[in-house]
Amino acid sequence: MEPEKRAQPHHPIAAASTSRWSDLAREAAEQLRAQDRWRVIRTLADTGVRSRLADGRAVVQFASNDYFGLSEHPAVIEAAIAATRRWGTGAGASRLVVGSRPIHDDLEAALADWKHAEAALLFATGYAANVGVLVALARLGAALGAPIGIVSDELNHASIIDGIRLSAAPFNIYAHADAEAARQRVVEHLDAGRRPVIVTDSVFSMDGDLAPLGDLAQLAAETSALLVIDDAHAVFAGCGADLVASAPSRGGAEVVVVGTLSKSLGSLGGFVAGPTALVDWCRNTSRSFIFSTATPPGVAAAALAALEVLQGAEGVELTAKLRRNVDVLAPAQASAVVPVVVGTAERALEWSDKLLERSMFVPAIRPPTVPEGSSRLRVAVSARHATGDLEALREALADLRRLDPTT
């Protein structure tokens, strides 16, 4: 007699979930569309502030973070071409496996000098740099039996938020740009026996406002905390990590600067700059560095050439031009990011579409990138914009406000 076959139990979730994964994705996508949160990637035929849409329409774009237009600079382009011809289009593997090209070493030395640091380390992206440094710092604390506690501004970049999560370190959040609130959070970690790490953007990417770096540096010095600054959007003197670059101005605080090659320098990649011992530790423990292919030589060469332009006489002129351009739209703004907050995601999309009808490409920024009720147009000003471009945008925004006075 054959043994009795027992029915296999069905897991309740498996029994209930009969839809295909693609069907689930379509259903979830419809929910995002209903909330005006669905994203599509727009194709532009040209680079730079003057571009064309895929249908051939000419537009002036106010979306790019290439604030000085250095991705189009002849010296930057030629440097990328020369390095690519010499070393090829790719680096081959992680630098810990295949080694560096001389251009990597040269760029790291230049970046360290730029940020007034002892050393610097290249990462594939700025996102990877933020994730890498925070995970490495958590491993440092764990290795020595001195766990860290992270103190983070509530409006920090998504890469910082993800880095905190991946670090698995205890963390708390302080009210935006409030140094006294940060102090309270630091004390909470100290009381729990943790070494504080304060992390903040220097210029916040969606609002364009500044962190109180001087106060945070003083707080770090008083409490032996480490101050980590994401300097990605700093373009003007006095608004970025240069505020706390020298020992006297930071009161002896230890500072690590995270930067990007893709904004002011018009290339691609990120870096961590700071004390040699901490940079060496990142080189050995930052998984986003260890397990990523190195920056292509041509990309590194472009960044180095852009940095040379930016630090020379032409860079002074470009910075002054960028400042004048920002002043056309927002004289009090301390960065090249000018937010136009309109409230709902629907209104942000409508305004963006109306500007596109006037040949201006200004992206709508919606939740979850920004908090609910604060959807906006994010205007990125470039030194390459003509004064007339900005005056036309200013007039168009004024027209939209007159037509929609609820904003």
mmCIF file of C-alpha atoms in Angstrom:
data_model
loop_
_atom_site.group_PDB
_atom_site.id
_atom_site.type_symbol
_atom_site.label_atom_id
_atom_site.label_comp_id
_atom_site.label_asym_id
_atom_site.label_seq_id
_atom_site.Cartn_x
_atom_site.Cartn_y
_atom_site.Cartn_z
ATOM 1 C CA MET A 1 0.000 0.000 0.000
ATOM 2 C CA GLU A 2 1.382 3.374 -1.011
ATOM 3 C CA PRO A 3 2.099 5.777 1.831
ATOM 4 C CA GLU A 4 -0.464 8.493 2.296
ATOM 5 C CA LYS A 5 0.528 11.697 0.510
ATOM 6 C CA ARG A 6 0.312 14.675 2.754
ATOM 7 C CA ALA A 7 -0.791 17.973 1.285
ATOM 8 C CA GLN A 8 1.983 20.514 1.361
ATOM 9 C CA PRO A 9 1.067 23.469 3.550
ATOM 10 C CA HIS A 10 0.665 26.745 1.727
ATOM 11 C CA HIS A 11 2.270 29.793 3.245
ATOM 12 C CA PRO A 12 -0.497 32.363 3.700
ATOM 13 C CA ILE A 13 1.515 35.074 1.973
ATOM 14 C CA ALA A 14 2.343 32.793 -0.955
ATOM 15 C CA ALA A 15 -1.293 31.790 -1.265
ATOM 16 C CA ALA A 16 -2.462 35.387 -1.266
ATOM 17 C CA SER A 17 0.226 36.701 -3.597
ATOM 18 C CA THR A 18 -0.717 35.199 -6.930
ATOM 19 C CA SER A 19 0.065 38.271 -9.016
ATOM 20 C CA ARG A 20 3.131 38.349 -11.204
ATOM 21 C CA TRP A 21 5.920 40.685 -10.081
ATOM 22 C CA SER A 22 5.469 42.779 -13.213
ATOM 23 C CA ASP A 23 1.773 43.199 -12.372
ATOM 24 C CA LEU A 24 2.691 44.348 -8.881
ATOM 25 C CA ALA A 25 5.128 46.856 -10.366
ATOM 26 C CA ARG A 26 2.456 48.239 -12.681
ATOM 27 C CA GLU A 27 0.003 48.562 -9.793
ATOM 28 C CA ALA A 28 2.550 50.377 -7.632
ATOM 29 C CA ALA A 29 3.462 52.621 -10.561
ATOM 30 C CA GLU A 30 -0.178 53.647 -10.927
ATOM 31 C CA GLN A 31 -0.186 54.680 -7.280
ATOM 32 C CA LEU A 32 2.817 56.933 -7.896
ATOM 33 C CA ARG A 33 1.159 58.417 -10.977
ATOM 34 C CA ALA A 34 -1.971 59.182 -8.962
ATOM 35 C CA GLN A 35 0.214 61.080 -6.486
ATOM 36 C CA ASP A 36 2.049 62.985 -9.264
ATOM 37 C CA ARG A 37 5.264 61.242 -8.197
ATOM 38 C CA TRP A 38 6.020 59.217 -11.320
ATOM 39 C CA ARG A 39 9.347 60.112 -12.920
ATOM 40 C CA VAL A 40 10.402 59.927 -16.554
ATOM 41 C CA ILE A 41 13.829 60.680 -17.964
ATOM 42 C CA ARG A 42 13.845 63.460 -20.521
ATOM 43 C CA THR A 43 16.299 63.208 -23.403
ATOM 44 C CA LEU A 44 18.199 66.364 -24.362
ATOM 45 C CA ALA A 45 20.100 66.375 -27.620
ATOM 46 C CA ASP A 46 22.859 68.745 -26.510
ATOM 47 C CA THR A 47 24.832 69.500 -23.383
ATOM 48 C CA GLY A 48 25.191 72.903 -21.784
ATOM 49 C CA VAL A 49 22.702 75.593 -20.882
ATOM 50 C CA ARG A 50 21.477 75.804 -24.477
ATOM 51 C CA SER A 51 20.101 72.486 -25.536
ATOM 52 C CA ARG A 52 17.425 70.811 -27.623
ATOM 53 C CA LEU A 53 14.728 68.367 -26.627
ATOM 54 C CA ALA A 54 14.362 65.085 -28.469
ATOM 55 C CA ASP A 55 11.718 66.691 -30.714
ATOM 56 C CA GLY A 56 14.195 69.384 -31.753
ATOM 57 C CA ARG A 57 12.824 72.257 -29.666
ATOM 58 C CA ALA A 58 15.520 74.616 -28.406
ATOM 59 C CA VAL A 59 15.530 75.201 -24.654
ATOM 60 C CA VAL A 60 17.587 76.993 -22.043
ATOM 61 C CA GLN A 61 18.069 74.513 -19.232
ATOM 62 C CA PHE A 62 18.224 75.390 -15.545
ATOM 63 C CA ALA A 63 18.667 71.816 -14.303
ATOM 64 C CA SER A 64 22.376 71.017 -14.447
ATOM 65 C CA ASN A 65 24.725 71.141 -11.450
ATOM 66 C CA ASP A 66 27.638 71.889 -13.795
ATOM 67 C CA TYR A 67 27.714 75.324 -12.187
ATOM 68 C CA PHE A 68 30.745 76.698 -14.037
ATOM 69 C CA GLY A 69 30.126 74.920 -17.339
ATOM 70 C CA LEU A 70 33.509 73.209 -17.098
ATOM 71 C CA SER A 71 32.275 70.011 -18.732
ATOM 72 C CA GLU A 72 32.400 72.007 -21.983
ATOM 73 C CA HIS A 73 35.706 73.777 -21.344
ATOM 74 C CA PRO A 74 38.218 73.087 -24.157
ATOM 75 C CA ALA A 75 41.103 72.387 -21.760
ATOM 76 C CA VAL A 76 38.976 69.926 -19.794
ATOM 77 C CA ILE A 77 37.850 68.108 -22.922
ATOM 78 C CA GLU A 78 41.392 67.906 -24.291
ATOM 79 C CA ALA A 79 42.700 66.541 -20.985
ATOM 80 C CA ALA A 80 40.071 63.805 -21.043
ATOM 81 C CA ILE A 81 40.938 62.894 -24.630
ATOM 82 C CA ALA A 82 44.681 62.788 -23.978
ATOM 83 C CA ALA A 83 44.300 60.596 -20.880
ATOM 84 C CA THR A 84 41.924 58.256 -22.680
ATOM 85 C CA ARG A 85 44.365 57.841 -25.541
ATOM 86 C CA ARG A 86 47.177 57.096 -23.105
ATOM 87 C CA TRP A 87 45.411 54.778 -20.641
ATOM 88 C CA GLY A 88 42.201 53.675 -22.378
ATOM 89 C CA THR A 89 38.552 54.190 -21.535
ATOM 90 C CA GLY A 90 38.406 52.217 -18.286
ATOM 91 C CA ALA A 91 40.473 51.506 -15.195
ATOM 92 C CA GLY A 92 40.009 47.732 -15.379
ATOM 93 C CA ALA A 93 39.142 46.963 -11.761
ATOM 94 C CA SER A 94 39.264 48.296 -8.237
ATOM 95 C CA ARG A 95 42.462 50.190 -7.482
ATOM 96 C CA LEU A 96 43.238 47.740 -4.686
ATOM 97 C CA VAL A 97 43.294 45.007 -7.344
ATOM 98 C CA VAL A 98 44.692 46.588 -10.495
ATOM 99 C CA GLY A 99 46.477 49.609 -9.035
ATOM 100 C CA SER A 100 46.283 53.288 -9.883
ATOM 101 C CA ARG A 101 47.253 55.309 -12.904
ATOM 102 C CA PRO A 102 49.377 58.375 -12.164
ATOM 103 C CA ILE A 103 46.388 60.603 -12.916
ATOM 104 C CA HIS A 104 44.525 59.158 -9.907
ATOM 105 C CA ASP A 105 47.375 60.021 -7.568
ATOM 106 C CA ASP A 106 47.745 63.495 -9.070
ATOM 107 C CA LEU A 107 44.035 64.213 -8.734
ATOM 108 C CA GLU A 108 43.888 63.031 -5.123
ATOM 109 C CA ALA A 109 46.809 65.262 -4.199
ATOM 110 C CA ALA A 110 45.148 68.242 -5.897
ATOM 111 C CA LEU A 111 41.805 67.568 -4.203
ATOM 112 C CA ALA A 112 43.454 67.345 -0.784
ATOM 113 C CA ASP A 113 45.148 70.681 -1.399
ATOM 114 C CA TRP A 114 41.871 72.207 -2.612
ATOM 115 C CA LYS A 115 40.062 71.169 0.566
ATOM 116 C CA HIS A 116 42.991 72.032 2.876
ATOM 117 C CA ALA A 117 43.304 68.377 3.915
ATOM 118 C CA GLU A 118 46.217 66.018 4.453
ATOM 119 C CA ALA A 119 44.948 63.395 2.002
ATOM 120 C CA ALA A 120 42.081 62.485 -0.312
ATOM 121 C CA LEU A 121 40.581 59.306 -1.763
ATOM 122 C CA LEU A 122 38.601 59.001 -5.000
ATOM 123 C CA PHE A 123 35.257 57.193 -5.153
ATOM 124 C CA ALA A 124 33.155 56.250 -8.174
ATOM 125 C CA THR A 125 30.464 58.799 -7.243
ATOM 126 C CA GLY A 126 29.711 61.334 -4.563
ATOM 127 C CA TYR A 127 26.950 59.010 -3.380
ATOM 128 C CA ALA A 128 29.483 56.205 -2.912
ATOM 129 C CA ALA A 129 31.796 58.562 -1.024
ATOM 130 C CA ASN A 130 29.141 59.484 1.551
ATOM 131 C CA VAL A 131 28.108 55.866 2.007
ATOM 132 C CA GLY A 132 31.719 54.731 2.174
ATOM 133 C CA VAL A 133 32.948 57.173 4.784
ATOM 134 C CA LEU A 134 30.033 56.614 7.173
ATOM 135 C CA VAL A 135 30.293 52.831 6.968
ATOM 136 C CA ALA A 136 34.061 53.065 7.483
ATOM 137 C CA LEU A 137 33.651 55.260 10.558
ATOM 138 C CA ALA A 138 31.202 52.787 12.079
ATOM 139 C CA ARG A 139 33.710 49.980 11.471
ATOM 140 C CA LEU A 140 36.424 52.082 13.094
ATOM 141 C CA GLY A 141 34.385 52.442 16.250
ATOM 142 C CA ALA A 142 33.503 48.756 16.288
ATOM 143 C CA ALA A 143 37.132 47.711 15.785
ATOM 144 C CA LEU A 144 38.252 49.624 18.864
ATOM 145 C CA GLY A 145 35.264 48.940 21.068
ATOM 146 C CA ALA A 146 34.290 52.607 20.932
ATOM 147 C CA PRO A 147 30.962 52.679 19.082
ATOM 148 C CA ILE A 148 30.005 55.824 17.236
ATOM 149 C CA GLY A 149 26.717 57.705 17.273
ATOM 150 C CA ILE A 150 25.787 59.760 14.229
ATOM 151 C CA VAL A 151 24.153 63.195 14.474
ATOM 152 C CA SER A 152 22.551 64.237 11.176
ATOM 153 C CA ASP A 153 20.734 67.320 9.866
ATOM 154 C CA GLU A 154 17.138 66.500 8.960
ATOM 155 C CA LEU A 155 17.600 67.759 5.375
ATOM 156 C CA ASN A 156 20.851 65.973 4.572
ATOM 157 C CA HIS A 157 21.281 64.384 1.150
ATOM 158 C CA ALA A 158 19.858 60.922 0.460
ATOM 159 C CA SER A 159 23.363 59.471 0.179
ATOM 160 C CA ILE A 160 24.061 60.515 3.769
ATOM 161 C CA ILE A 161 20.784 58.976 4.910
ATOM 162 C CA ASP A 162 21.596 55.707 3.152
ATOM 163 C CA GLY A 163 25.145 55.772 4.499
ATOM 164 C CA ILE A 164 23.783 56.105 8.027
ATOM 165 C CA ARG A 165 21.428 53.185 7.492
ATOM 166 C CA LEU A 166 24.146 50.971 6.014
ATOM 167 C CA SER A 167 26.542 51.840 8.814
ATOM 168 C CA ALA A 168 24.074 50.320 11.321
ATOM 169 C CA ALA A 169 25.335 52.896 13.832
ATOM 170 C CA PRO A 170 22.917 54.482 16.305
ATOM 171 C CA PHE A 171 21.828 57.872 14.990
ATOM 172 C CA ASN A 172 19.632 60.814 15.786
ATOM 173 C CA ILE A 173 18.387 63.734 13.729
ATOM 174 C CA TYR A 174 18.486 67.418 14.601
ATOM 175 C CA ALA A 175 16.306 70.254 13.349
ATOM 176 C CA HIS A 176 17.555 71.745 10.124
ATOM 177 C CA ALA A 177 20.624 73.985 10.466
ATOM 178 C CA ASP A 178 20.112 74.260 14.237
ATOM 179 C CA ALA A 179 23.475 73.971 15.991
ATOM 180 C CA GLU A 180 21.906 74.021 19.456
ATOM 181 C CA ALA A 181 19.663 71.123 18.525
ATOM 182 C CA ALA A 182 22.746 69.319 17.224
ATOM 183 C CA ARG A 183 24.434 69.910 20.578
ATOM 184 C CA GLN A 184 21.570 68.192 22.380
ATOM 185 C CA ARG A 185 21.858 65.183 20.075
ATOM 186 C CA VAL A 186 25.626 65.017 20.592
ATOM 187 C CA VAL A 187 25.125 64.984 24.355
ATOM 188 C CA GLU A 188 22.664 62.111 24.005
ATOM 189 C CA HIS A 189 25.346 60.007 22.320
ATOM 190 C CA LEU A 190 27.972 61.003 24.867
ATOM 191 C CA ASP A 191 25.644 60.025 27.707
ATOM 192 C CA ALA A 192 25.189 56.633 26.033
ATOM 193 C CA GLY A 193 28.949 56.103 25.795
ATOM 194 C CA ARG A 194 29.204 56.701 22.062
ATOM 195 C CA ARG A 195 31.686 58.883 20.139
ATOM 196 C CA PRO A 196 29.701 61.432 18.130
ATOM 197 C CA VAL A 197 30.013 61.949 14.386
ATOM 198 C CA ILE A 198 28.254 65.113 13.193
ATOM 199 C CA VAL A 199 27.353 64.988 9.501
ATOM 200 C CA THR A 200 25.878 67.781 7.408
ATOM 201 C CA ASP A 201 25.668 69.191 3.926
ATOM 202 C CA SER A 202 27.469 72.513 3.679
ATOM 203 C CA VAL A 203 24.992 73.738 1.046
ATOM 204 C CA PHE A 204 21.670 71.910 1.033
ATOM 205 C CA SER A 205 20.865 70.637 -2.426
ATOM 206 C CA MET A 206 17.137 71.391 -2.556
ATOM 207 C CA ASP A 207 17.015 74.697 -0.665
ATOM 208 C CA GLY A 208 20.438 76.129 -1.433
ATOM 209 C CA ASP A 209 20.831 77.347 2.145
ATOM 210 C CA LEU A 210 23.880 76.910 4.364
ATOM 211 C CA ALA A 211 24.745 74.826 7.396
ATOM 212 C CA PRO A 212 26.108 76.647 10.466
ATOM 213 C CA LEU A 213 29.545 75.132 9.900
ATOM 214 C CA GLY A 214 31.394 77.422 12.278
ATOM 215 C CA ASP A 215 29.076 76.532 15.153
ATOM 216 C CA LEU A 216 29.188 72.835 14.298
ATOM 217 C CA ALA A 217 32.988 72.895 14.155
ATOM 218 C CA GLN A 218 33.090 74.519 17.569
ATOM 219 C CA LEU A 219 30.692 71.892 18.885
ATOM 220 C CA ALA A 220 32.874 69.134 17.452
ATOM 221 C CA ALA A 221 35.974 70.632 19.055
ATOM 222 C CA GLU A 222 34.316 70.907 22.463
ATOM 223 C CA THR A 223 33.000 67.334 22.446
ATOM 224 C CA SER A 224 35.761 65.502 20.520
ATOM 225 C CA ALA A 225 33.220 64.742 17.808
ATOM 226 C CA LEU A 226 34.206 64.236 14.184
ATOM 227 C CA LEU A 227 32.618 66.700 11.744
ATOM 228 C CA VAL A 228 31.803 65.250 8.308
ATOM 229 C CA ILE A 229 30.846 67.859 5.691
ATOM 230 C CA ASP A 230 29.273 67.058 2.326
ATOM 231 C CA ASP A 231 30.617 69.958 0.270
ATOM 232 C CA ALA A 232 29.049 68.965 -3.051
ATOM 233 C CA HIS A 233 27.120 72.166 -3.807
ATOM 234 C CA ALA A 234 29.510 74.755 -2.369
ATOM 235 C CA VAL A 235 30.570 77.174 -5.093
ATOM 236 C CA PHE A 236 31.234 80.496 -3.361
ATOM 237 C CA ALA A 237 33.910 81.393 -0.824
ATOM 238 C CA GLY A 238 32.539 81.389 2.679
ATOM 239 C CA CYS A 239 29.709 78.931 2.078
ATOM 240 C CA GLY A 240 31.490 75.571 2.141
ATOM 241 C CA ALA A 241 34.063 73.572 4.031
ATOM 242 C CA ASP A 242 36.623 76.342 3.535
ATOM 243 C CA LEU A 243 34.902 78.019 6.493
ATOM 244 C CA VAL A 244 36.412 75.414 8.800
ATOM 245 C CA ALA A 245 39.431 74.435 6.722
ATOM 246 C CA SER A 246 42.106 75.979 8.910
ATOM 247 C CA ALA A 247 42.783 74.802 12.459
ATOM 248 C CA PRO A 248 42.263 78.239 14.093
ATOM 249 C CA SER A 249 38.824 78.667 12.543
ATOM 250 C CA ARG A 250 37.592 75.254 13.617
ATOM 251 C CA GLY A 251 38.959 75.327 17.142
ATOM 252 C CA GLY A 252 40.907 72.110 16.747
ATOM 253 C CA ALA A 253 38.002 70.008 15.473
ATOM 254 C CA GLU A 254 38.784 67.070 13.229
ATOM 255 C CA VAL A 255 37.021 67.504 9.898
ATOM 256 C CA VAL A 256 36.375 65.152 6.981
ATOM 257 C CA VAL A 257 35.126 66.668 3.726
ATOM 258 C CA VAL A 258 33.140 64.688 1.172
ATOM 259 C CA GLY A 259 33.098 66.197 -2.294
ATOM 260 C CA THR A 260 32.054 65.509 -5.833
ATOM 261 C CA LEU A 261 33.700 65.856 -9.227
ATOM 262 C CA SER A 262 30.378 66.179 -11.055
ATOM 263 C CA LYS A 263 29.248 69.662 -10.062
ATOM 264 C CA SER A 264 31.811 72.470 -9.850
ATOM 265 C CA LEU A 265 34.313 70.335 -11.786
ATOM 266 C CA GLY A 266 31.940 69.105 -14.488
ATOM 267 C CA SER A 267 33.201 65.511 -14.448
ATOM 268 C CA LEU A 268 32.091 62.384 -12.552
ATOM 269 C CA GLY A 269 33.026 60.860 -9.209
ATOM 270 C CA GLY A 270 33.414 61.690 -5.557
ATOM 271 C CA PHE A 271 36.108 61.928 -2.933
ATOM 272 C CA VAL A 272 36.783 61.962 0.783
ATOM 273 C CA ALA A 273 39.405 64.400 2.108
ATOM 274 C CA GLY A 274 40.717 64.669 5.636
ATOM 275 C CA PRO A 275 43.422 63.500 8.037
ATOM 276 C CA THR A 276 45.730 60.917 6.466
ATOM 277 C CA ALA A 277 44.931 58.261 9.063
ATOM 278 C CA LEU A 278 41.188 58.513 8.410
ATOM 279 C CA VAL A 279 41.618 58.518 4.630
ATOM 280 C CA ASP A 280 43.863 55.446 4.893
ATOM 281 C CA TRP A 281 41.200 53.751 7.002
ATOM 282 C CA CYS A 282 38.576 54.489 4.324
ATOM 283 C CA ARG A 283 40.877 53.036 1.676
ATOM 284 C CA ASN A 284 40.964 49.787 3.622
ATOM 285 C CA THR A 285 37.393 49.539 4.917
ATOM 286 C CA SER A 286 35.018 51.544 2.665
ATOM 287 C CA ARG A 287 33.216 48.838 0.732
ATOM 288 C CA SER A 288 31.945 51.314 -1.861
ATOM 289 C CA PHE A 289 35.608 52.058 -2.660
ATOM 290 C CA ILE A 290 37.036 48.552 -2.342
ATOM 291 C CA PHE A 291 34.433 46.859 -4.525
ATOM 292 C CA SER A 292 34.039 49.504 -7.252
ATOM 293 C CA THR A 293 36.028 49.840 -10.441
ATOM 294 C CA ALA A 294 38.289 52.869 -10.283
ATOM 295 C CA THR A 295 37.482 56.198 -11.900
ATOM 296 C CA PRO A 296 38.310 56.030 -15.643
ATOM 297 C CA PRO A 297 41.569 57.879 -16.388
ATOM 298 C CA GLY A 298 39.894 60.263 -18.810
ATOM 299 C CA VAL A 299 37.304 61.212 -16.209
ATOM 300 C CA ALA A 300 40.006 61.808 -13.593
ATOM 301 C CA ALA A 301 42.029 63.897 -16.042
ATOM 302 C CA ALA A 302 38.982 66.012 -16.848
ATOM 303 C CA ALA A 303 38.417 66.696 -13.155
ATOM 304 C CA LEU A 304 42.054 67.642 -12.610
ATOM 305 C CA ALA A 305 42.023 70.018 -15.582
ATOM 306 C CA ALA A 306 38.767 71.569 -14.368
ATOM 307 C CA LEU A 307 40.237 72.098 -10.920
ATOM 308 C CA GLU A 308 43.237 73.851 -12.460
ATOM 309 C CA VAL A 309 40.890 76.161 -14.377
ATOM 310 C CA LEU A 310 38.807 76.841 -11.293
ATOM 311 C CA GLN A 311 41.843 77.707 -9.168
ATOM 312 C CA GLY A 312 43.300 80.067 -11.776
ATOM 313 C CA ALA A 313 42.395 83.522 -13.020
ATOM 314 C CA GLU A 314 39.643 82.155 -15.236
ATOM 315 C CA GLY A 315 38.089 80.487 -12.210
ATOM 316 C CA VAL A 316 37.940 83.824 -10.423
ATOM 317 C CA GLU A 317 36.112 85.290 -13.415
ATOM 318 C CA LEU A 318 33.711 82.341 -13.647
ATOM 319 C CA THR A 319 32.903 82.565 -9.945
ATOM 320 C CA ALA A 320 32.212 86.289 -10.226
ATOM 321 C CA LYS A 321 29.982 85.667 -13.255
ATOM 322 C CA LEU A 322 28.079 82.957 -11.390
ATOM 323 C CA ARG A 323 27.564 85.312 -8.448
ATOM 324 C CA ARG A 324 26.168 88.000 -10.765
ATOM 325 C CA ASN A 325 23.862 85.459 -12.385
ATOM 326 C CA VAL A 326 22.486 84.259 -9.058
ATOM 327 C CA ASP A 327 21.882 87.889 -8.077
ATOM 328 C CA VAL A 328 19.542 88.334 -11.051
ATOM 329 C CA LEU A 329 17.142 85.816 -9.508
ATOM 330 C CA ALA A 330 17.913 85.885 -5.789
ATOM 331 C CA PRO A 331 20.425 88.472 -4.519
ATOM 332 C CA ALA A 332 20.374 87.057 -0.992
ATOM 333 C CA GLN A 333 21.005 83.460 -2.048
ATOM 334 C CA ALA A 334 24.360 82.086 -0.860
ATOM 335 C CA SER A 335 24.559 79.310 -3.445
ATOM 336 C CA ALA A 336 23.724 78.567 -7.068
ATOM 337 C CA VAL A 337 20.584 76.631 -6.099
ATOM 338 C CA VAL A 338 17.444 78.794 -6.164
ATOM 339 C CA PRO A 339 14.259 77.017 -5.011
ATOM 340 C CA VAL A 340 10.818 78.183 -6.105
ATOM 341 C CA VAL A 341 8.477 76.445 -3.661
ATOM 342 C CA VAL A 342 4.937 76.050 -5.029
ATOM 343 C CA GLY A 343 3.376 73.514 -2.640
ATOM 344 C CA THR A 344 1.784 70.542 -4.369
ATOM 345 C CA ALA A 345 3.434 68.116 -6.749
ATOM 346 C CA GLU A 346 0.675 68.807 -9.282
ATOM 347 C CA ARG A 347 1.417 72.535 -9.264
ATOM 348 C CA ALA A 348 5.161 71.953 -9.583
ATOM 349 C CA LEU A 349 4.601 69.814 -12.678
ATOM 350 C CA GLU A 350 2.219 72.403 -14.151
ATOM 351 C CA TRP A 351 4.686 75.231 -13.645
ATOM 352 C CA SER A 352 7.520 73.189 -15.106
ATOM 353 C CA ASP A 353 5.404 72.422 -18.184
ATOM 354 C CA LYS A 354 4.418 76.077 -18.613
ATOM 355 C CA LEU A 355 8.056 77.140 -18.467
ATOM 356 C CA LEU A 356 8.917 74.489 -21.033
ATOM 357 C CA GLU A 357 6.309 76.063 -23.319
ATOM 358 C CA ARG A 358 8.446 79.204 -23.040
ATOM 359 C CA SER A 359 11.596 77.214 -23.933
ATOM 360 C CA MET A 360 12.880 76.973 -20.358
ATOM 361 C CA PHE A 361 13.683 73.585 -18.860
ATOM 362 C CA VAL A 362 13.282 73.834 -15.074
ATOM 363 C CA PRO A 363 12.702 70.510 -13.284
ATOM 364 C CA ALA A 364 9.874 69.916 -10.824
ATOM 365 C CA ILE A 365 11.065 68.471 -7.508
ATOM 366 C CA ARG A 366 8.466 66.446 -5.615
ATOM 367 C CA PRO A 367 8.200 64.119 -2.604
ATOM 368 C CA PRO A 368 9.954 62.031 -1.470
ATOM 369 C CA THR A 369 12.886 64.215 -2.580
ATOM 370 C CA VAL A 370 11.374 67.095 -0.603
ATOM 371 C CA PRO A 371 8.797 67.024 2.223
ATOM 372 C CA GLU A 372 5.090 66.812 1.438
ATOM 373 C CA GLY A 373 3.644 70.234 0.672
ATOM 374 C CA SER A 374 6.984 71.723 -0.391
ATOM 375 C CA SER A 375 7.186 70.655 -4.034
ATOM 376 C CA ARG A 376 9.142 73.150 -6.038
ATOM 377 C CA LEU A 377 11.003 74.176 -9.110
ATOM 378 C CA ARG A 378 14.723 73.843 -8.518
ATOM 379 C CA VAL A 379 16.647 76.436 -10.503
ATOM 380 C CA ALA A 380 20.326 75.614 -10.942
ATOM 381 C CA VAL A 381 22.184 78.732 -12.045
ATOM 382 C CA SER A 382 25.296 78.453 -14.208
ATOM 383 C CA ALA A 383 28.089 80.829 -15.065
ATOM 384 C CA ARG A 384 27.233 79.942 -18.679
ATOM 385 C CA HIS A 385 23.786 81.504 -18.502
ATOM 386 C CA ALA A 386 23.444 84.877 -20.170
ATOM 387 C CA THR A 387 21.905 87.674 -18.133
ATOM 388 C CA GLY A 388 18.984 87.650 -20.550
ATOM 389 C CA ASP A 389 18.317 83.968 -19.816
ATOM 390 C CA LEU A 390 17.860 84.719 -16.142
ATOM 391 C CA GLU A 391 15.830 87.866 -16.710
ATOM 392 C CA ALA A 392 13.486 85.875 -18.959
ATOM 393 C CA LEU A 393 13.107 83.197 -16.289
ATOM 394 C CA ARG A 394 12.475 85.820 -13.613
ATOM 395 C CA GLU A 395 9.738 87.364 -15.766
ATOM 396 C CA ALA A 396 8.184 83.975 -16.524
ATOM 397 C CA LEU A 397 8.072 83.069 -12.830
ATOM 398 C CA ALA A 398 6.449 86.411 -12.047
ATOM 399 C CA ASP A 399 3.793 85.692 -14.684
ATOM 400 C CA LEU A 400 3.094 82.282 -13.158
ATOM 401 C CA ARG A 401 2.722 83.812 -9.709
ATOM 402 C CA ARG A 402 0.239 86.372 -11.039
ATOM 403 C CA LEU A 403 -1.805 83.614 -12.676
ATOM 404 C CA ASP A 404 -1.591 81.379 -9.596
ATOM 405 C CA PRO A 405 -1.530 83.711 -6.564
ATOM 406 C CA THR A 406 -2.010 80.843 -4.074
ATOM 407 C CA THR A 407 1.719 80.042 -4.160
#
